[in-house]
Short mmCIF file of C-alpha atoms and ligand atoms in Angstrom, two decimals:
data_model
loop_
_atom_site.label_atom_id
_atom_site.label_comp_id
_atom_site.label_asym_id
_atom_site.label_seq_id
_atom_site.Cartn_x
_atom_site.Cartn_y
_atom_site.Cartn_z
CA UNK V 30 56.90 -63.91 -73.64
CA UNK V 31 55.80 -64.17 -70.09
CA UNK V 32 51.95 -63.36 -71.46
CA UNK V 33 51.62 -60.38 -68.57
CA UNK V 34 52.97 -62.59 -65.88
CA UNK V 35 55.89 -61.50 -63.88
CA UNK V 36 57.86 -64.38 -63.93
CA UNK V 37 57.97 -67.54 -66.77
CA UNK V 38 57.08 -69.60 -63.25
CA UNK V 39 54.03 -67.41 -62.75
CA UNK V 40 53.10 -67.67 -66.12
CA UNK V 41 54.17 -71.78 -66.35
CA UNK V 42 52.31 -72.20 -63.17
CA UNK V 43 48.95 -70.47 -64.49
CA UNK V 44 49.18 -72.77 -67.73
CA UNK V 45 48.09 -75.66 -65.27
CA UNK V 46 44.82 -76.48 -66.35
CA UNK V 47 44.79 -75.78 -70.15
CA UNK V 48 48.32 -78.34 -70.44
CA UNK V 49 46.76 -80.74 -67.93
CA UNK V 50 43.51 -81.12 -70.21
CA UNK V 51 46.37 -81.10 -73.10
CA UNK V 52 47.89 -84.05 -71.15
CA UNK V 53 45.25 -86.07 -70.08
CA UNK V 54 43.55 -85.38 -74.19
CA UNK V 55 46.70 -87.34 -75.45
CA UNK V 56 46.17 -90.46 -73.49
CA UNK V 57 42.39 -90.61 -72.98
CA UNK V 58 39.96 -92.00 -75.66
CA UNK V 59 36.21 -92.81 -75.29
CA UNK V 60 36.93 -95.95 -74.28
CA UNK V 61 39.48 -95.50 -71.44
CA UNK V 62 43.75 -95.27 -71.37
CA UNK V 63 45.50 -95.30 -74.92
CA UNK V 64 49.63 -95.45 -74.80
CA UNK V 65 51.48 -95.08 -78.41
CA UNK V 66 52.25 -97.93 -79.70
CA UNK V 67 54.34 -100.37 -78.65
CA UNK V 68 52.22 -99.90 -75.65
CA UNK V 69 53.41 -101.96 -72.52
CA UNK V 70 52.70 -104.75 -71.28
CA UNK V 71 52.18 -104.54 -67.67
CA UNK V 72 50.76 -107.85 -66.69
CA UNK V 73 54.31 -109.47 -67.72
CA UNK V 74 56.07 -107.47 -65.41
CA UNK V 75 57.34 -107.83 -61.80
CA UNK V 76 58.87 -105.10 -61.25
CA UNK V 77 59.52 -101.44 -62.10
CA UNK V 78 62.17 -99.39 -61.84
CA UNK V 79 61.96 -95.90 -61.35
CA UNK V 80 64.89 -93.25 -62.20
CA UNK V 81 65.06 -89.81 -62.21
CA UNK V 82 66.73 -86.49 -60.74
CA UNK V 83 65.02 -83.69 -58.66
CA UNK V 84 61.39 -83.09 -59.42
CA UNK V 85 61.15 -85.61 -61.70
CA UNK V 86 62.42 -87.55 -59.13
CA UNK V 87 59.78 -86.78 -57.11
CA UNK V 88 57.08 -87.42 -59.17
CA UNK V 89 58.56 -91.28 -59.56
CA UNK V 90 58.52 -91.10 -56.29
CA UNK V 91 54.80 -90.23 -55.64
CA UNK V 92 54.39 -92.78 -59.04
CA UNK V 93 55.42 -95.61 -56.67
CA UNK V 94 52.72 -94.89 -54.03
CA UNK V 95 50.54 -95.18 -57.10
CA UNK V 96 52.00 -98.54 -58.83
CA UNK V 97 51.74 -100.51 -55.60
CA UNK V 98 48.96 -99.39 -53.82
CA UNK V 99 46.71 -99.65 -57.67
CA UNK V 100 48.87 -101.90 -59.37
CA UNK V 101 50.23 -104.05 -57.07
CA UNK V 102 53.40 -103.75 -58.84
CA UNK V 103 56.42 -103.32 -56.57
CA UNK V 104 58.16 -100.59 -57.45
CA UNK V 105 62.00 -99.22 -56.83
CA UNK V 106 62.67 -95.42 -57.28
CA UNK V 107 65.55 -93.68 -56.61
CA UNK V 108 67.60 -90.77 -57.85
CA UNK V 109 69.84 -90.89 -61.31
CA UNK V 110 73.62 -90.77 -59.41
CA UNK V 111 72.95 -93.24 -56.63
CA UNK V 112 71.18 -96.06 -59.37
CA UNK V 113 73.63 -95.41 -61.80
CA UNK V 114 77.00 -95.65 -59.59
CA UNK V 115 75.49 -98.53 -57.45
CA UNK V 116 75.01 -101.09 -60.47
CA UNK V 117 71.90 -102.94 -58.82
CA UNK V 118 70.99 -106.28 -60.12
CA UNK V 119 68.07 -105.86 -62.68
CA UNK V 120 66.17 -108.98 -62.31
CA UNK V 121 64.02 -110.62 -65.40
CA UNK V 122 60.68 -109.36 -66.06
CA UNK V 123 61.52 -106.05 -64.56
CA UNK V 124 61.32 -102.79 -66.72
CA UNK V 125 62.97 -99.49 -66.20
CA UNK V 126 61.08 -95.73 -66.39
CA UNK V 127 62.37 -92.97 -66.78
CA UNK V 128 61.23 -89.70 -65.84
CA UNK V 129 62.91 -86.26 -67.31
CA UNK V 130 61.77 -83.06 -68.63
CA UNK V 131 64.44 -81.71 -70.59
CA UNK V 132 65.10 -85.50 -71.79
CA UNK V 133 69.01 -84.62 -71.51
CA UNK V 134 69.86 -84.72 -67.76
CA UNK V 135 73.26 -86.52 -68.11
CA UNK V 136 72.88 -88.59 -64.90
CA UNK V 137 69.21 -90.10 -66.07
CA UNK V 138 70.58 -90.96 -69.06
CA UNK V 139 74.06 -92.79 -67.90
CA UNK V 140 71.07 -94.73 -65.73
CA UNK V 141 69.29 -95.33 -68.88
CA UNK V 142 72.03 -96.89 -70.62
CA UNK V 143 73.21 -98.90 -67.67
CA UNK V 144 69.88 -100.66 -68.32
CA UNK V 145 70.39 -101.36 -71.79
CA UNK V 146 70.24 -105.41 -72.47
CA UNK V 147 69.29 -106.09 -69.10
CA UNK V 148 66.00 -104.69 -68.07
CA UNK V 149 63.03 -105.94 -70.09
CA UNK V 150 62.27 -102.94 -71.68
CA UNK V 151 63.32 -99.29 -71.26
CA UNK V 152 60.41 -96.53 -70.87
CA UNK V 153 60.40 -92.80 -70.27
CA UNK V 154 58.28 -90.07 -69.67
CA UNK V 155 59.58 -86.71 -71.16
CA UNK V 156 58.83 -83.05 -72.11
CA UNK V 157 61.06 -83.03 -75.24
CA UNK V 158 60.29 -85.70 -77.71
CA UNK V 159 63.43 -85.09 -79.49
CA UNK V 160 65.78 -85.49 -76.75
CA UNK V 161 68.69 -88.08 -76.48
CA UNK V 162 66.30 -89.93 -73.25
CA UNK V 163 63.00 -89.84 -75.59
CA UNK V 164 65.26 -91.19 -78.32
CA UNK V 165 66.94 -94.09 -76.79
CA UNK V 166 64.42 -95.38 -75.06
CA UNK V 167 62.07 -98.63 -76.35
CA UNK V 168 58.80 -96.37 -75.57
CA UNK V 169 58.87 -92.51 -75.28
CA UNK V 170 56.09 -91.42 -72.95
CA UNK V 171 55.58 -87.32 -74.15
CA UNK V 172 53.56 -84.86 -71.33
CA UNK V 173 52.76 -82.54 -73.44
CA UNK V 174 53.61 -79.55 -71.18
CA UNK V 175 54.79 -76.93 -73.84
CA UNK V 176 58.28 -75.10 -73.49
CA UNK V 177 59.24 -74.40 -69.81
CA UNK V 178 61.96 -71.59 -69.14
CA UNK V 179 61.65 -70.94 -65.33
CA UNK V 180 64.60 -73.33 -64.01
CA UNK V 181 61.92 -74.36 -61.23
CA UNK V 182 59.82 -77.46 -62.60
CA UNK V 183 56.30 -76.45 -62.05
CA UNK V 184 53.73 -77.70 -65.18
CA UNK V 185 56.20 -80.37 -66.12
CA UNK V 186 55.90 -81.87 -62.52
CA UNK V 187 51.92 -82.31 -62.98
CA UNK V 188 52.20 -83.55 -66.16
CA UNK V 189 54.48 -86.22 -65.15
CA UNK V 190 52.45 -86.60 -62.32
CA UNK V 191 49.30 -86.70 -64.70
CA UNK V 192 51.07 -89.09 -67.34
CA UNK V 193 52.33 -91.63 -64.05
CA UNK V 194 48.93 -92.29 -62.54
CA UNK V 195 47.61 -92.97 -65.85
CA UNK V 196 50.43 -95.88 -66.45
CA UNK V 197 49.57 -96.82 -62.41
CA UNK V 198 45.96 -97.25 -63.78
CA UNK V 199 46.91 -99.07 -67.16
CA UNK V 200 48.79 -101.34 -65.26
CA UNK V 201 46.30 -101.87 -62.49
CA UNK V 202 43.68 -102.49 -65.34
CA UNK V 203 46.50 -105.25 -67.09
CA UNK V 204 47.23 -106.60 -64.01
CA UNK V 205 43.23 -107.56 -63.12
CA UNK V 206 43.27 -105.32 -60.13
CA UNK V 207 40.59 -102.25 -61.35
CA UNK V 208 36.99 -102.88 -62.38
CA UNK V 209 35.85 -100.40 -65.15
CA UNK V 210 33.23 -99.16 -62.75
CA UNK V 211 36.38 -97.92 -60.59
CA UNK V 212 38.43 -97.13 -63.25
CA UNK V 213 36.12 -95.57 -65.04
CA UNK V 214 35.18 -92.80 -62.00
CA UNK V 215 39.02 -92.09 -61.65
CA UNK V 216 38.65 -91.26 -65.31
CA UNK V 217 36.07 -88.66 -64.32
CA UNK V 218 38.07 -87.49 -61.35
CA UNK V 219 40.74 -86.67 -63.96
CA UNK V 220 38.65 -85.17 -66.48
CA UNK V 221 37.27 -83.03 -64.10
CA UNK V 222 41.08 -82.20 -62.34
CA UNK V 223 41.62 -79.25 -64.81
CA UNK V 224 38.73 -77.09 -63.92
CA UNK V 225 39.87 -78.22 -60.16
CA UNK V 226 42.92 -76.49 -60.83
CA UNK V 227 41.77 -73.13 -62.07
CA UNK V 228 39.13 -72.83 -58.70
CA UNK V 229 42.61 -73.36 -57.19
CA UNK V 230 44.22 -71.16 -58.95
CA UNK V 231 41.67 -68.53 -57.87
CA UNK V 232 42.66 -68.76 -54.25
CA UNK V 233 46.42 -67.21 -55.08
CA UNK V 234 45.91 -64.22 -52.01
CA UNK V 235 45.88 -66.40 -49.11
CA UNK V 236 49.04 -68.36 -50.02
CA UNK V 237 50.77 -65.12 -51.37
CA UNK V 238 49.44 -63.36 -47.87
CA UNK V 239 51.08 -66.95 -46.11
CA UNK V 240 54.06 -66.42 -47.98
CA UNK V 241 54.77 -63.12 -46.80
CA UNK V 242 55.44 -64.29 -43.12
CA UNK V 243 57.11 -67.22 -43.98
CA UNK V 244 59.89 -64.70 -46.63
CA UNK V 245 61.11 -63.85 -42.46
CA UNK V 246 61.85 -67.62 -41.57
CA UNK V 247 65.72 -69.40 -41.76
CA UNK V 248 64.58 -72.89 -42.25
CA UNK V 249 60.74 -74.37 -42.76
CA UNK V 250 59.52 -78.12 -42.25
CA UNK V 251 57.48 -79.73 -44.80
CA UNK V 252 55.66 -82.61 -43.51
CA UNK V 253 53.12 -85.35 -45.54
CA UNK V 254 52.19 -88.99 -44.98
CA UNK V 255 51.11 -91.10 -47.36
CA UNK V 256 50.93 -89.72 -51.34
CA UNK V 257 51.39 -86.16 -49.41
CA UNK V 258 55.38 -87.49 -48.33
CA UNK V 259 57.13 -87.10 -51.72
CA UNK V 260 54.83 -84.01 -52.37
CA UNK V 261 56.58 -82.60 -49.02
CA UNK V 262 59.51 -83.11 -50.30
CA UNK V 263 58.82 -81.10 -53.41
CA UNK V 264 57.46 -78.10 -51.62
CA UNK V 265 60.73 -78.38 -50.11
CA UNK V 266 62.83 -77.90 -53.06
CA UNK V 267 60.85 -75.75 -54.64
CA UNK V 268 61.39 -73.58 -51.65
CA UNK V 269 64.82 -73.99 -51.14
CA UNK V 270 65.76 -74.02 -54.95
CA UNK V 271 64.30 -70.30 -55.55
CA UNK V 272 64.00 -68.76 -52.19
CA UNK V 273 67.22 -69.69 -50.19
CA UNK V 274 65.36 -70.48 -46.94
CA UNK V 275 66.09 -73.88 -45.93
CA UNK V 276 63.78 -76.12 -46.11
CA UNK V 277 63.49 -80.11 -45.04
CA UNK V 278 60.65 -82.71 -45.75
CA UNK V 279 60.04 -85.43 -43.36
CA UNK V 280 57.21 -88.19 -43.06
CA UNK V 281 55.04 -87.11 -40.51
CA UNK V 282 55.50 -90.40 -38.25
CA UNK V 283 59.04 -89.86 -38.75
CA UNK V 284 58.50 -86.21 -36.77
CA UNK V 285 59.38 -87.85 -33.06
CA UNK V 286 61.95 -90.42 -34.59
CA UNK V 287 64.58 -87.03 -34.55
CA UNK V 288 63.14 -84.06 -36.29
CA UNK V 289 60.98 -82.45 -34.11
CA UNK V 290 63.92 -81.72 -31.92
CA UNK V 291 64.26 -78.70 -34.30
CA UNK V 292 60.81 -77.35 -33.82
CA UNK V 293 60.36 -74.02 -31.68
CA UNK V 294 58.59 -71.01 -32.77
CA UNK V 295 61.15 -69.87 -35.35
CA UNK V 296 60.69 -73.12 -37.46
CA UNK V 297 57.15 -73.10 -39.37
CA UNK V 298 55.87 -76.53 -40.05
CA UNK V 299 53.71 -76.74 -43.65
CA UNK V 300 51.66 -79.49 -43.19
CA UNK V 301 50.01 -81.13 -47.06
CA UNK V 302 46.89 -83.08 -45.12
CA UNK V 303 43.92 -83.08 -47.33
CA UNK V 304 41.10 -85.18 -45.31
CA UNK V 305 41.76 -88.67 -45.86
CA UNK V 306 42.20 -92.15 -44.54
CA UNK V 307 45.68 -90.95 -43.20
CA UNK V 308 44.02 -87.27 -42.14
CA UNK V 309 43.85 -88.25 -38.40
CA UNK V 310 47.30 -89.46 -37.89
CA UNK V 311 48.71 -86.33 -39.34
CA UNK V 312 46.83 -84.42 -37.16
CA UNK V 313 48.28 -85.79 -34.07
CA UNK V 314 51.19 -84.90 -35.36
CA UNK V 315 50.24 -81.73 -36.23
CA UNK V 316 49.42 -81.20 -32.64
CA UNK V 317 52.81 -82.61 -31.33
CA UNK V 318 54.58 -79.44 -33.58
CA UNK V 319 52.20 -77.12 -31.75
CA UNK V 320 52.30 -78.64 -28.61
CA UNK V 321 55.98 -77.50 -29.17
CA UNK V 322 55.55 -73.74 -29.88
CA UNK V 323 55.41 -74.82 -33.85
CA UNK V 324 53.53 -72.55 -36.46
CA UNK V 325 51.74 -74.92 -38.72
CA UNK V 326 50.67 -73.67 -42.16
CA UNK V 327 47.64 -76.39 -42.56
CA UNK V 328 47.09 -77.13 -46.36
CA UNK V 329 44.13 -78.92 -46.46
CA UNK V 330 40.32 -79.55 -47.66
CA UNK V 331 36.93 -78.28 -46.44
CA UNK V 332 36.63 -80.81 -44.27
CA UNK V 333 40.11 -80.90 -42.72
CA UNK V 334 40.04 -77.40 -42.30
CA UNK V 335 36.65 -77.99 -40.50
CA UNK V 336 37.92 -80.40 -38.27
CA UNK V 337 41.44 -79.35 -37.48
CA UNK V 338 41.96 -75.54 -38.81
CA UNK V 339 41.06 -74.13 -35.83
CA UNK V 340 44.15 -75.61 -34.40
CA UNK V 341 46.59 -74.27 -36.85
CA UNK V 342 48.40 -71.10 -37.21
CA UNK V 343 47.20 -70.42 -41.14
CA UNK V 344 45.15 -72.88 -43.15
CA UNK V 345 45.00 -72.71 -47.15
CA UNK V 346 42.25 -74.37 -48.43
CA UNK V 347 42.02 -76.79 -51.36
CA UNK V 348 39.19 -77.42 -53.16
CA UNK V 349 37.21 -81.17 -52.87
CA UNK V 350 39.38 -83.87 -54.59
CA UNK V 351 39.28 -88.01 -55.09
CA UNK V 352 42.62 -89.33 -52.48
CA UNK V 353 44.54 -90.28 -55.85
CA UNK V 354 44.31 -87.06 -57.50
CA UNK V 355 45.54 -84.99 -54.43
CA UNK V 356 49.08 -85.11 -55.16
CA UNK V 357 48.93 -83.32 -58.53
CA UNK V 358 46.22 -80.74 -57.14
CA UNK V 359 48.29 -80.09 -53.86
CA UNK V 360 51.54 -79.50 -55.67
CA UNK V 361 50.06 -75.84 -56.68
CA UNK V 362 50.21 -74.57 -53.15
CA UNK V 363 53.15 -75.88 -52.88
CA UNK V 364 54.52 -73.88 -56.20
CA UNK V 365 52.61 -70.81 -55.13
CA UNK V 366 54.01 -70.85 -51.81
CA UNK V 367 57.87 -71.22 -53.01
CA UNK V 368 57.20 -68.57 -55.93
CA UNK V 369 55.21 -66.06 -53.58
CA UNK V 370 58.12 -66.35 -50.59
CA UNK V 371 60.78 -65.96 -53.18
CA UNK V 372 59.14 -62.67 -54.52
CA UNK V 373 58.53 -61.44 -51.17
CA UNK V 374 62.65 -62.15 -51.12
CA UNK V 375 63.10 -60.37 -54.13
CA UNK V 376 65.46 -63.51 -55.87
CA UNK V 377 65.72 -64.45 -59.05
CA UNK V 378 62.68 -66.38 -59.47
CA UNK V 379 63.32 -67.42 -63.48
CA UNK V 380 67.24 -67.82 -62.41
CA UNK V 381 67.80 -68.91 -59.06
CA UNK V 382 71.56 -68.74 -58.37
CA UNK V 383 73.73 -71.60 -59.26
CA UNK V 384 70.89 -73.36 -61.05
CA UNK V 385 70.58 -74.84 -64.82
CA UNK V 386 67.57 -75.47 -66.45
CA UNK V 387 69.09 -78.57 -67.47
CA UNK V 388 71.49 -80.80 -66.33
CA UNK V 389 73.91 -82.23 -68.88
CA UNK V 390 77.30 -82.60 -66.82
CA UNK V 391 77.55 -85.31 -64.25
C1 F6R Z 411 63.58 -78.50 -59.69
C2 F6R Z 411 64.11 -78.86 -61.01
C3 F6R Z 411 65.20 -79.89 -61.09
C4 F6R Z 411 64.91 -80.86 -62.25
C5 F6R Z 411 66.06 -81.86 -62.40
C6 F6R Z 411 65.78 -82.89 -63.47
O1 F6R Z 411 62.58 -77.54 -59.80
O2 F6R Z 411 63.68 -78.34 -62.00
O3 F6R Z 411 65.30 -80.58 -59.88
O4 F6R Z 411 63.71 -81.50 -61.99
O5 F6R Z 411 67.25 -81.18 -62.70
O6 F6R Z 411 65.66 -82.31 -64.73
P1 F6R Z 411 65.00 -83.10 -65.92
O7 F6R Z 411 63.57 -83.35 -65.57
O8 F6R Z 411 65.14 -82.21 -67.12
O9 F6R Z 411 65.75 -84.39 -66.07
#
């Protein structure tokens, strides 16, 4: 039952807020962060290993921006085949997470049982309780996403995201390195996110209108810096995954270390730069793509669209959000601009060619 959406992504995509408050009700209590028991003890650890495939990949990967700038915890991520096939050393005190929807991706759990016996404990953060990852792991982390059909991850990826900055802020908490006072207004950033995301949610015409020129383009650039660089990357497979146009993510200081020999006025360049400590630096390089005949599709706040949407060829606007929070609210444009080009292609949204909702062969 799409419930009068045209697509299960459409319809997985507007459940946003409602499983994000389902997400964030399961692992907030009056008095702050609440894991199921065994719990996990952070302070013990030096080290954390991250493991997962695709978007749930990515969201380890924005995790880690989290864990060590918060935390302090130094944190390894990397994608199911590589860890698996590369047998890296797991050193003592270290733990392994890791991240899957479907709980079944064959790859994520071969890495899982490589780290059997010799990490300190295994964790994971799933969408199916049930499944063989949620099951043979020490702690089962659920997101509490409900069912999701489309084969592009949309709701699960901001509920991982959701479920990973609240274990960034447990540990920071176990590790000495948040106050309550600052702990407790990230709390009330999150509370808050839901209702964030259905004012987003209302601004759907400008990206669908954005999406409509971009349906003509052969390849796109998706630049971030900061928490906005993995998030890049996912509007980048989201892109490419369900509309065939080719699509890249760089680091925006890594623009002039190769890629922006590809820029000209074919290529557009979406930029994910809401207005913070990193906002000026991704401007400049902003101005280098235009500078170069670039079209640059600015997503961005009030105040970055105040200061630097002048510049760009189309800006869609976010609303207000805390720096640590913008990941999970900026990954909607991202969805809505991958599921609006790939309607304006007329593909297979639900289906995309060669694509599995899950991945169970190696
Ligand atoms: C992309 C997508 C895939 C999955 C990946 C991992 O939209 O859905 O990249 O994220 O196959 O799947 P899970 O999370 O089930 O392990």
């Amino acid at each position: 039952d799409k419930g009068g959406h045209r697509h299960f992504m459409a319809k997985e995509i507007a459940e946003q807020p409602s499983v994000l408050s389902d997400t964030l009700n399961a692992y907030l209590t009056d008095s702050g962060i609440a894991l199921p028991d065994p719990g996990i003890d952070f302070a013990a650890l030096d080290r954390l290993t991250i493991t997962a495939c695709g978007t749930a990949y990515l969201a380890g990967f924005t995790a880690k921006y989290w864990f060590e700038q918060i935390a302090r915890l130094p944190v390894e991520v990397d994608v199911a085949s590589e860890f698996r096939y590369r047998e890296p050393p797991i050193t003592p005190n270290t733990a392994a997470l890791f991240i899957s929807q479907s709980g079944e991706t064959a790859d994520t759990l071969a890495a899982l049982r490589y780290c059997k016996g010799k990490a300190s404990a295994l964790y994971s953060v799933v969408n199916v309780p049930e499944s063989s990852i949620a099951r043979e792991s020490d702690l089962a982390l659920p997101i509490h996403a409900g069912v999701e059909i489309g084969v592009a991850s949309t709701k699960a990826f901001t509920c991982q995201l959701t479920v990973l900055l609240l274990l960034a802020l447990k540990a920071a908490e176990d590790r000495g390195h948040l106050p309550p006072a600052a702990r407790d207004e990230i709390l009330t950033h999150l509370r808050a996110l839901p209702g964030v995301f259905n004012t987003a949610l209302g601004r759907d015409e400008v990206i669908e209108n954005v999406a409509q020129e971009l349906a003509e383009a052969r390849d796109i650039l998706f630049l971030g810096r900061g928490l906005m660089y993995p998030l890049a990357h996912e509007g980048a497979l989201k892109l490419k995954e369900i509309s065939y146009i080719h699509a890249e993510a760089y680091a925006s200081g890594e623009l002039k270390h190769g890629p922006i020999a590809l820029i000209d006025q074919h290529v557009p360049v979406v930029v994910l730069a809401p207005r913070d400590r990193l906002f000026d630096k991704t401007v400049s390089n902003m101005q280098e793509v235009m500078a170069r005949g670039g079209r640059v599709v600015l997503i961005t706040d009030a105040a970055g669209a105040e200061s630097a949407g002048a510049e760009a060829w189309r800006v869609i606007q976010m609303p207000e959000v805390s720096d640590l929070l913008a990941p999970i609210l900026y990954a909607l444009p991202a969805q809505l601009l991958a599921y609006h080009t790939a309607v304006a292609k007329g593909t297979d949204v639900d289906q995309p060619r060669n694509l599995a909702k899950s991945v169970t062969v190696e």
